[in-house]
Every structure is written in structure tokens, then in C-alpha cells.
Tab-separated table of C-alpha atoms in Angstrom:
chain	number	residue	atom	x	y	z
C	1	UNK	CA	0.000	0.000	0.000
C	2	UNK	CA	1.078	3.165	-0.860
C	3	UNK	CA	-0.162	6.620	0.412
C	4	UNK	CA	0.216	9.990	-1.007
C	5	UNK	CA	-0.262	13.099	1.576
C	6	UNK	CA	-1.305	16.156	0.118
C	7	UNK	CA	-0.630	19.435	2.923
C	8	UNK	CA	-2.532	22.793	1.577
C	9	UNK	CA	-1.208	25.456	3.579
C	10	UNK	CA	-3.604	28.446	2.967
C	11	UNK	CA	-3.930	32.252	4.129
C	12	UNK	CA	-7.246	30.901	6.505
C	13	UNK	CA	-6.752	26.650	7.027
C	14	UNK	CA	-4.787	24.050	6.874
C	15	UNK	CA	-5.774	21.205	4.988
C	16	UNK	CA	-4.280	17.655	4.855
C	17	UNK	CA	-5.469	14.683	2.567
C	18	UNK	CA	-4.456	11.331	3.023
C	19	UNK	CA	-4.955	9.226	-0.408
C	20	UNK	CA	-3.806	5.722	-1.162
C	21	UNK	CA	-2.239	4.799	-4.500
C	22	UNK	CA	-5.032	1.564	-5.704
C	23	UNK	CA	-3.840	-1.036	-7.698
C	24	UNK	CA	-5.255	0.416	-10.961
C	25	UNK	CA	-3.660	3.691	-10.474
C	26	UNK	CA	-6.877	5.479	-9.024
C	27	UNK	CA	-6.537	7.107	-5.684
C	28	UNK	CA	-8.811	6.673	-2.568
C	29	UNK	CA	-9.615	9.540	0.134
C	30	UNK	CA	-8.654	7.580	3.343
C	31	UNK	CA	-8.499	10.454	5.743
C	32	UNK	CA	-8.893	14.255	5.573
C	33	UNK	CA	-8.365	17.224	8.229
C	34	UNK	CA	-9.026	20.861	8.019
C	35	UNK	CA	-7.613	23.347	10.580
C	36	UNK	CA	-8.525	27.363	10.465
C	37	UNK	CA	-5.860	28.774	11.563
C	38	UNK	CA	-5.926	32.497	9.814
C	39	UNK	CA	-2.231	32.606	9.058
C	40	UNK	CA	-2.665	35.784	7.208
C	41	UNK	CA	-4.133	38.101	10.105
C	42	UNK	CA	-2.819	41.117	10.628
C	43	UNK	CA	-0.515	41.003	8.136
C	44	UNK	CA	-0.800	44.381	7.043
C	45	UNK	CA	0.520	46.052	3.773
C	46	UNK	CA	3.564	45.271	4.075
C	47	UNK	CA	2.866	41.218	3.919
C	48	UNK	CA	4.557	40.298	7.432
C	49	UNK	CA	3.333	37.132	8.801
C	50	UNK	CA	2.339	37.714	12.485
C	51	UNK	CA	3.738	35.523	15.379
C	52	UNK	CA	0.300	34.361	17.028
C	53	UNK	CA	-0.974	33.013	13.710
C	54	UNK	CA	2.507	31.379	12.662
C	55	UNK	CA	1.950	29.667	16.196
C	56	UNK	CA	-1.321	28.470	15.486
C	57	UNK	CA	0.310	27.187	12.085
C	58	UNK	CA	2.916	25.299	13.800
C	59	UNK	CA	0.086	23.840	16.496
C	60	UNK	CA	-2.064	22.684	13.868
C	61	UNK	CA	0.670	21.252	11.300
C	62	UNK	CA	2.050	19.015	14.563
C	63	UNK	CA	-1.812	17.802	14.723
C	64	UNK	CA	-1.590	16.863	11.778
C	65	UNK	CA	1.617	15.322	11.935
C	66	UNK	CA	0.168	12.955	14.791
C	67	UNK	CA	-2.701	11.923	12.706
C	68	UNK	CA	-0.262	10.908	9.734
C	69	UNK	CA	1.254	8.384	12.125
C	70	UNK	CA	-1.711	5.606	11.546
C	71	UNK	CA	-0.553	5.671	7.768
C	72	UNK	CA	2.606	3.936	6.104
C	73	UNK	CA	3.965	6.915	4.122
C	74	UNK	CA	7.640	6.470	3.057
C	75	UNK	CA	8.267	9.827	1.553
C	76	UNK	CA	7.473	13.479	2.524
C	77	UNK	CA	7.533	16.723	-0.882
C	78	UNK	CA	7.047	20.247	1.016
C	79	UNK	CA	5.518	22.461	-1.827
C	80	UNK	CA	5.341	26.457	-1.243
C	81	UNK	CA	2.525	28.101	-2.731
C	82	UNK	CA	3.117	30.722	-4.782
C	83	UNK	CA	1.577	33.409	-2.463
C	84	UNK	CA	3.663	32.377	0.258
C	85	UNK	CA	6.315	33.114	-2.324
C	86	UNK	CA	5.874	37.115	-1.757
C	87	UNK	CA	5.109	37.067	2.149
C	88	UNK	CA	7.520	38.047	4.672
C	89	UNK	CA	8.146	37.346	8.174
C	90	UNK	CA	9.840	38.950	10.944
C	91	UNK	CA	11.361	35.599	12.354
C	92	UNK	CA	11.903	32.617	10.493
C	93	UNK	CA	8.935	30.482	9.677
């Protein structure tokens, strides 16, 4: 069995997908979460990510993280959306 993990990190939620590869090449949903965690309040004009919703980030990706655990997944691809591409933040996130 293989699974595939899909992590959409968004300006509002965080949204995981847990699919597993079938033997015919389809996929099937086997577990889903969605955390709000409003990673983009208060960011102002000038695009800085605040610390209080990069927290809540951080809380809800570990949740996640623990929830992965009852599924064999052997390899882990961190994508960046693009908008994340232009946001700054004050510390390193």
C-alpha cells in the first residue's frame, strides 16, 4: 500500500489529505483534516506574517503530523505556494 499526503497550507486553514495509490492507479480519500488557523491576520501592507498566527500554524501542522502516524507513508515533498512566495516574516517560519 502506498499513500500519497497532500498538505494545503492556505492564508485561513490548513488542509491535509491522506490518499492511497489503488492497484489500478486510481486514488482513494482515506483520511482528511481541516484546521482554520488564519495565518494571514494582521498582516498588514507590508505582507509580514504575524507571530500568534505562525503559532497556530505550527500547532495545527504538529496535529496533523500525529494523525499521519496511523498511515505507512515512506516519503514526505514540502511544496510552497506561490503566495507564500511574496510574504515576509519577521522571524523565520
Amino acid at each position: 500500500m502506498i499513500n500519497f499526503v497532500v498538505i494545503d497550507l492556505g492564508s485561513n486553514s490548513v488542509r491535509m489529505r491522506i490518499n492511497e495509490l489503488m492497484e489500478n492507479g486510481s486514488f482513494l480519500l482515506t483520511h482528511q483534516v481541516k484546521e482554520y488557523v488564519r495565518l494571514s491576520e494582521n498582516m498588514g501592507p507590508d505582507k509580514v506574517l504575524q507571530k500568534e498566527p505562525m503559532e497556530r500554524t505550527i500547532k495545527a501542522l504538529q496535529e496533523l503530523k500525529k494523525s499521519m502516524i496511523n498511515y505507512p507513508i515512506r516519503r514526505y515533498m514540502p511544496l510552497r505556494p506561490q503566495p507564500f512566495a511574496k510574504r515576509r516574516t519577521k522571524s523565520t517560519f
